[in-house]
CSV table of C-alpha atoms in Angstrom, one decimal:
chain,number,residue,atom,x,y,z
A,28,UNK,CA,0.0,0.0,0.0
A,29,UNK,CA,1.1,3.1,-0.5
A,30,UNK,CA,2.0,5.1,2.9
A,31,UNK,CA,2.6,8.8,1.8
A,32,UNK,CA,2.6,10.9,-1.2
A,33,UNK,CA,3.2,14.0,-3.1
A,34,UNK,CA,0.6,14.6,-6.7
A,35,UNK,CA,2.7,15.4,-9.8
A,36,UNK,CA,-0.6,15.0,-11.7
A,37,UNK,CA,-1.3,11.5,-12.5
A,38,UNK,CA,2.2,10.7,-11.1
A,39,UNK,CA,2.5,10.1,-7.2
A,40,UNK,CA,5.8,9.9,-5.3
A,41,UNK,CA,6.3,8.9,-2.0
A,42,UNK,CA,6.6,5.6,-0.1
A,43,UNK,CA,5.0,2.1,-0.6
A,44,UNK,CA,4.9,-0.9,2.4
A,45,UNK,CA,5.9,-3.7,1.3
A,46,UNK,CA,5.8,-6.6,4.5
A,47,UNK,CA,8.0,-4.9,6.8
A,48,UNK,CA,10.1,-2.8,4.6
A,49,UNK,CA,9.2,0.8,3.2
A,50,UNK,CA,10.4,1.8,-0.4
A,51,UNK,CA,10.0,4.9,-2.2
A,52,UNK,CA,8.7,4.9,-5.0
A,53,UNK,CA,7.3,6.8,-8.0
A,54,UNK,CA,3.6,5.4,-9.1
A,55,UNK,CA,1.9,6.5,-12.9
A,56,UNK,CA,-1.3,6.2,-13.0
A,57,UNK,CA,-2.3,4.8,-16.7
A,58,UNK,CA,-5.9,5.5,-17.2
A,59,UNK,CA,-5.4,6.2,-21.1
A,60,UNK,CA,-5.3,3.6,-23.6
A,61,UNK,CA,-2.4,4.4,-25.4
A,62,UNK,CA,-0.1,5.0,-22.5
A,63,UNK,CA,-1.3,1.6,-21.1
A,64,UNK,CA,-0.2,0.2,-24.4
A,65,UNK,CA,3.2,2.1,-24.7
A,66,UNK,CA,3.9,1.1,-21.0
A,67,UNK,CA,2.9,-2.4,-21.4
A,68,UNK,CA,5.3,-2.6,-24.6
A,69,UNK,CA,8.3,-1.0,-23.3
A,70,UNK,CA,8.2,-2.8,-20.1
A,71,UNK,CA,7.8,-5.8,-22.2
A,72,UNK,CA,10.9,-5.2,-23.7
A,73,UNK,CA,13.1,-4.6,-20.4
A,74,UNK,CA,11.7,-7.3,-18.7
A,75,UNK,CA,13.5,-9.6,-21.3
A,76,UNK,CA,17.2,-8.4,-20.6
A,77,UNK,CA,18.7,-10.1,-18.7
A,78,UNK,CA,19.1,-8.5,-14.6
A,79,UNK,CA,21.5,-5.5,-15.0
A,80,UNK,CA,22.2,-3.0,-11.9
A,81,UNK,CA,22.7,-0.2,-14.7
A,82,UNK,CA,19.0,-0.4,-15.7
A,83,UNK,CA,16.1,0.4,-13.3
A,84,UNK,CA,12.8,-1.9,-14.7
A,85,UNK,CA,9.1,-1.1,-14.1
A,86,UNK,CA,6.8,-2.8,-12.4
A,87,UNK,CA,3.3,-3.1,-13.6
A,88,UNK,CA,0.3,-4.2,-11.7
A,89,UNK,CA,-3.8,-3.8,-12.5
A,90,UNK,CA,-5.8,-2.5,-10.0
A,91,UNK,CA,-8.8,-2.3,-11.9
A,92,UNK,CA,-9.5,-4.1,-15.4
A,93,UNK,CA,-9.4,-0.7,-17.3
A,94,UNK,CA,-6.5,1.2,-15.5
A,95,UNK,CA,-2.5,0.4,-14.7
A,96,UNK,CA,-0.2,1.8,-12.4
A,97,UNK,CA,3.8,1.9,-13.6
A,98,UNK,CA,5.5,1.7,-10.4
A,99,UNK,CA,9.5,2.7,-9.9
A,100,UNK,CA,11.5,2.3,-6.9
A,101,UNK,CA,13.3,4.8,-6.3
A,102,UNK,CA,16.3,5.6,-4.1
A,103,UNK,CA,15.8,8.6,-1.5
A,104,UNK,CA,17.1,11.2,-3.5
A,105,UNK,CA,15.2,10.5,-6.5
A,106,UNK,CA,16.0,11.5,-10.2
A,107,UNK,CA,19.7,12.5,-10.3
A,108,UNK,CA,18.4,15.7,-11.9
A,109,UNK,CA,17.2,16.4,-9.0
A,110,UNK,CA,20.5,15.9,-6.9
A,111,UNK,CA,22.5,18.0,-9.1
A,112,UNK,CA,20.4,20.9,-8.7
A,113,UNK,CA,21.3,20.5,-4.6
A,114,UNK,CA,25.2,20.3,-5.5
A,115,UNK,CA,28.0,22.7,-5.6
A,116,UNK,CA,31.3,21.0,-7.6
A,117,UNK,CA,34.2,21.1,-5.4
A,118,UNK,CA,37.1,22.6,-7.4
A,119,UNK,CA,39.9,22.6,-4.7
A,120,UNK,CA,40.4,20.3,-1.6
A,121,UNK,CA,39.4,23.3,1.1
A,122,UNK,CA,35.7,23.6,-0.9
A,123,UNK,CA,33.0,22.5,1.0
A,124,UNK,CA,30.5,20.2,-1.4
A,125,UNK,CA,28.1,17.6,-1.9
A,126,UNK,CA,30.1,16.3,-5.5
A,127,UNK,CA,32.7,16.1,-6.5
A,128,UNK,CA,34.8,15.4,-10.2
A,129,UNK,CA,35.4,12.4,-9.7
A,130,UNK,CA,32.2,11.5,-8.7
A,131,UNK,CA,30.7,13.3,-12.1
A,132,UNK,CA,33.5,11.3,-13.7
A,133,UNK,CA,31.9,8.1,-12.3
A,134,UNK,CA,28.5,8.8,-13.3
A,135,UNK,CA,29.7,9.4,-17.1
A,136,UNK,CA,31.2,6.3,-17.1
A,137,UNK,CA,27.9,4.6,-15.8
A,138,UNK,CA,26.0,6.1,-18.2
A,139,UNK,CA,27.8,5.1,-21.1
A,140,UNK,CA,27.8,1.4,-19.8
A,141,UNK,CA,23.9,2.0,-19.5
A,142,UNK,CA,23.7,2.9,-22.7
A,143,UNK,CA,26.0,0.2,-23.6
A,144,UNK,CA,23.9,-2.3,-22.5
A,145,UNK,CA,20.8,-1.3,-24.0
A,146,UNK,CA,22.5,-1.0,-27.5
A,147,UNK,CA,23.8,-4.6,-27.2
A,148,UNK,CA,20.0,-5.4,-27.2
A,149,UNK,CA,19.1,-2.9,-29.9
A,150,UNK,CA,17.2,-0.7,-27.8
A,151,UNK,CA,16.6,2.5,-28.0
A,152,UNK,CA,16.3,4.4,-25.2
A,153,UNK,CA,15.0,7.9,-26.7
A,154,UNK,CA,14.9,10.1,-24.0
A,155,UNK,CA,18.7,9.8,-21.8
A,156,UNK,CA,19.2,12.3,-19.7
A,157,UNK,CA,19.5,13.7,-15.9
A,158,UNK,CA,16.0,13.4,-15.6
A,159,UNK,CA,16.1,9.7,-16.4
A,160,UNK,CA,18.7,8.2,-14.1
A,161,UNK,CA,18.7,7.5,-10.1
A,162,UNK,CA,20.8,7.4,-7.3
A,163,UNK,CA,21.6,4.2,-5.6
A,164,UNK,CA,20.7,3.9,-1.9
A,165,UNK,CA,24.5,5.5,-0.9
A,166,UNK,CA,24.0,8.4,-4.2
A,167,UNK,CA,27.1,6.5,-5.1
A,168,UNK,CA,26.4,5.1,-8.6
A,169,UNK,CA,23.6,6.1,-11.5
A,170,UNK,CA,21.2,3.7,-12.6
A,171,UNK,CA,19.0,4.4,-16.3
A,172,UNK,CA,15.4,4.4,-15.7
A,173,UNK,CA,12.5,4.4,-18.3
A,174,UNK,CA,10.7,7.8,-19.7
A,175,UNK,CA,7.4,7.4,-18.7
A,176,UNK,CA,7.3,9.9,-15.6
A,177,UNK,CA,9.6,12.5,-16.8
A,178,UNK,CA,6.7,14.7,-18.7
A,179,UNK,CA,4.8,14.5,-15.3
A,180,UNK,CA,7.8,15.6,-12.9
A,181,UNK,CA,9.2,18.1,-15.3
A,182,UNK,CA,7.1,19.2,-18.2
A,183,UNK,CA,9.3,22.2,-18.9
A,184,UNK,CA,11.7,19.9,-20.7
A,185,UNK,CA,9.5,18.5,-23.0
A,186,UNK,CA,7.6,20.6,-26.2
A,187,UNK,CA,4.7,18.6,-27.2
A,188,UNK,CA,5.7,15.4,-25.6
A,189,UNK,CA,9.0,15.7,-26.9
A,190,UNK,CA,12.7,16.5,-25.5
A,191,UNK,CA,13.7,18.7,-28.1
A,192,UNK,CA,16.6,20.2,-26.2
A,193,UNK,CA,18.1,16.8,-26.1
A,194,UNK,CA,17.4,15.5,-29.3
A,195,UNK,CA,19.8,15.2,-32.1
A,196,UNK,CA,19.2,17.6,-35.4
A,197,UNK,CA,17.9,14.5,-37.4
A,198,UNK,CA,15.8,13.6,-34.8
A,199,UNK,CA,14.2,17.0,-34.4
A,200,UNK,CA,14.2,17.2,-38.0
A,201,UNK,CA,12.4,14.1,-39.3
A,202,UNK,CA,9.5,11.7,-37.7
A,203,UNK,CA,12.3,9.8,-36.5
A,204,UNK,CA,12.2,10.9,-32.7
A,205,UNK,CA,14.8,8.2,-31.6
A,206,UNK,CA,17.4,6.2,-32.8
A,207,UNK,CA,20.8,4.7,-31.5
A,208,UNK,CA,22.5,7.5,-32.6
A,209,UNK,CA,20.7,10.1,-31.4
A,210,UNK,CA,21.0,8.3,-27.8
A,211,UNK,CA,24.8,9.2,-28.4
A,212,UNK,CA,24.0,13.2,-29.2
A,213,UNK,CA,21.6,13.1,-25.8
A,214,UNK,CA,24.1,11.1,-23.7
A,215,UNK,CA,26.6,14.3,-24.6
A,216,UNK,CA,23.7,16.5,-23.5
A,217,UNK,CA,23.7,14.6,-20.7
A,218,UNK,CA,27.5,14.4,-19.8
A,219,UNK,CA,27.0,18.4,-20.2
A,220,UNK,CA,24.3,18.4,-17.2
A,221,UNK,CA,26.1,16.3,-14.7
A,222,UNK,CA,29.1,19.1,-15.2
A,223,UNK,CA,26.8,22.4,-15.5
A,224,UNK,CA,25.0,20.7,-12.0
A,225,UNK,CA,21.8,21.8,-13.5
A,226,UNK,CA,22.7,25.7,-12.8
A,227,UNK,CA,22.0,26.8,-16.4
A,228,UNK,CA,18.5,25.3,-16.2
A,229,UNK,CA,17.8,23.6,-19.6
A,230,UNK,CA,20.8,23.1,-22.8
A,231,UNK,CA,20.3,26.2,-25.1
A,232,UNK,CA,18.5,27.8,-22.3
A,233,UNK,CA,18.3,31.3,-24.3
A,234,UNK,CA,17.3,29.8,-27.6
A,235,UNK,CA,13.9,29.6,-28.6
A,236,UNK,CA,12.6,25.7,-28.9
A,237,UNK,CA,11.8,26.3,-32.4
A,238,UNK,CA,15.2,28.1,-33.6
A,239,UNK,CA,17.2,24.7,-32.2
A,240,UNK,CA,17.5,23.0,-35.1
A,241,UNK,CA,18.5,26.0,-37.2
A,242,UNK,CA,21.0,26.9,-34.4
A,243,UNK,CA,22.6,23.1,-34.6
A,244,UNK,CA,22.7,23.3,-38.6
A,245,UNK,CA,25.1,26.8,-38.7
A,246,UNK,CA,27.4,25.3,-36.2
A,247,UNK,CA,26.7,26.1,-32.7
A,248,UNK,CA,26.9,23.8,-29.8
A,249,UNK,CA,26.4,23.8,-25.9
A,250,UNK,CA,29.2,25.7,-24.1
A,251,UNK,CA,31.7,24.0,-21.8
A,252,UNK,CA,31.1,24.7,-17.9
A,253,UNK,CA,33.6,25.5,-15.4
A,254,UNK,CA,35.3,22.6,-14.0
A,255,UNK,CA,34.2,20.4,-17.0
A,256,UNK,CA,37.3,18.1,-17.8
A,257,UNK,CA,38.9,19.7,-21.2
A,258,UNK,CA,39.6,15.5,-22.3
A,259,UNK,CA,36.4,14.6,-21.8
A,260,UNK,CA,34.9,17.8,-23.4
A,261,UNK,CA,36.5,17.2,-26.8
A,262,UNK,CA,35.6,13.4,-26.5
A,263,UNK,CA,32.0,14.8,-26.3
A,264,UNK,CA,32.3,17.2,-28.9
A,265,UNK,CA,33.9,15.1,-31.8
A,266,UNK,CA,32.4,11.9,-30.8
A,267,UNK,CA,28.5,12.8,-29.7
A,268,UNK,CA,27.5,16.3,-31.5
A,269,UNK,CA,28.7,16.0,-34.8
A,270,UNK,CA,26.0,17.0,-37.1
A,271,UNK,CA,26.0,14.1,-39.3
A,272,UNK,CA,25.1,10.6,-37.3
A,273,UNK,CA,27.1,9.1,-39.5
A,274,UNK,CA,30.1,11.0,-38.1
A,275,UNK,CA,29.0,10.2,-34.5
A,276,UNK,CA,31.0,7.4,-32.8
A,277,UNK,CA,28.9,4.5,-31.2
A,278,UNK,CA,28.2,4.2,-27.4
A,279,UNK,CA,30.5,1.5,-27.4
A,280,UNK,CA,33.6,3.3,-29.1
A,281,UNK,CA,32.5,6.0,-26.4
A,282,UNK,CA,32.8,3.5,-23.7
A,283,UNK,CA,36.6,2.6,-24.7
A,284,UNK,CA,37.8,6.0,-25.2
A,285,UNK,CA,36.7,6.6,-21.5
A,286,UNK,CA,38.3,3.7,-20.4
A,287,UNK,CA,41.5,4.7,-22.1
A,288,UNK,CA,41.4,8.7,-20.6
A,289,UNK,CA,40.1,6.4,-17.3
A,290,UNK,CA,37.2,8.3,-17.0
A,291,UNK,CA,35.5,6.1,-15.0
């Protein structure tokens, strides 16, 4: 049953009993038919990998023969986007701070192993960013969750349904919304929030949703934060945001060059 909770519209956090141990959780209610459906299938499709600690799964249950709730367990900090927004990076020993480089440097690593993983299985993930990832119990490690709560806890990210300010050009472009390689454009996007910490809001934050894609196209990209590791940057920049997909490395060529900069 669930004990307490906070309404994010037809999404409810808070915490669930479950014998003698209390979880928090996230819970989406799925009264419409199509969400039920898209739920149903993506769940469908993680349930078949095999157990991974990088990938957070849904549970489904039916509490009444017309109506689902998606439930997520969540540690007790919630979506890392959240977490960042609390932290301060530490850029000298005698700094006071709740991150710190290496820690970012950790969580890049995870990602890409995330994202790894899925790509082994040919999934497409469609929608990686801060919002999507949790903390472990100890806000230690990152793990990937599924996209179906992030429109109700932070709708100002999305522009009809869609994360435009993640997405690569193609993706904005066409009726294409998600594909392998536009996973590798957002995971730069996302490599840029975990070193920003959130502080700049949204990627292109003074660029109008509709003048993204003609921004991409003449040549302009996110701009490096402070403390953001100058390696890593240009990994990012010639590997994820070229302009072409065809230009952009794969996750798992990703993956190796941070192993050989030992960004991990």
């Amino acid at each position: 049953m669930l004990a307490e909770f906070c309404d994010f519209g037809s999404c409810l956090i808070g915490k669930i009993e479950i014998g003698d141990e209390t979880r928090r959780v996230f819970v989406k209610q799925l009264k419409d038919v199509k969400d039920q459906a898209d739920v149903q299938a993506r769940a469908k499709l993680f349930e078949n990998l095999k157990a991974c600690d990088l990938i957070l799964k849904v549970n489904l249950t039916s509490y009444h023969e017309k109506s689902f709730q998606a439930i997520y367990f969540q540690s007790t900090e919630g979506p890392l986007k959240w977490f960042l927004k609390r932290c301060q990076l530490r850029t000298n020993p005698s700094q006071r701070s709740t991150v710190t480089t290496e820690k970012l440097r950790r969580f890049t690593f995870q990602g890409a192993q995330a994202l790894a993983y899925l790509s082994s299985n040919q999934i497409i993930h469609g929608d990686v960013a801060a919002r999507n990832f949790v903390l472990d119990e100890f806000n230690e490690n990152i793990i990937l969750s599924d996209t179906i709560i992030s429109v109700d806890l932070f709708p100002a990210d999305y522009f009809e349904g869609r994360p435009i300010r993640w997405q690569a050009p193609e993706c904005i472009e066409t009726a294409n919304h998600s594909s392998l390689s536009g996973d590798v454009w957002a995971f730069g996007i996302f490599v840029w929030e975990l070193f920003s910490l959130e502080k700049t809001q949204a990627p292109y934050k003074d660029i109008d949703v509709l003048n993204i894609s003609q921004y991409l196209s003449e040549g302009y990209r996110l701009v490096q934060p402070d403390g953001f590791p100058q390696l890593l940057w240009d990994l990012i920049g010639n590997s994820c945001w070229q302009y072409s997909s065809s230009k952009r490395k794969n996750i798992h060529q990703i993956l190796q060059e941070l192993e050989r900069l030992q960004i991990r």
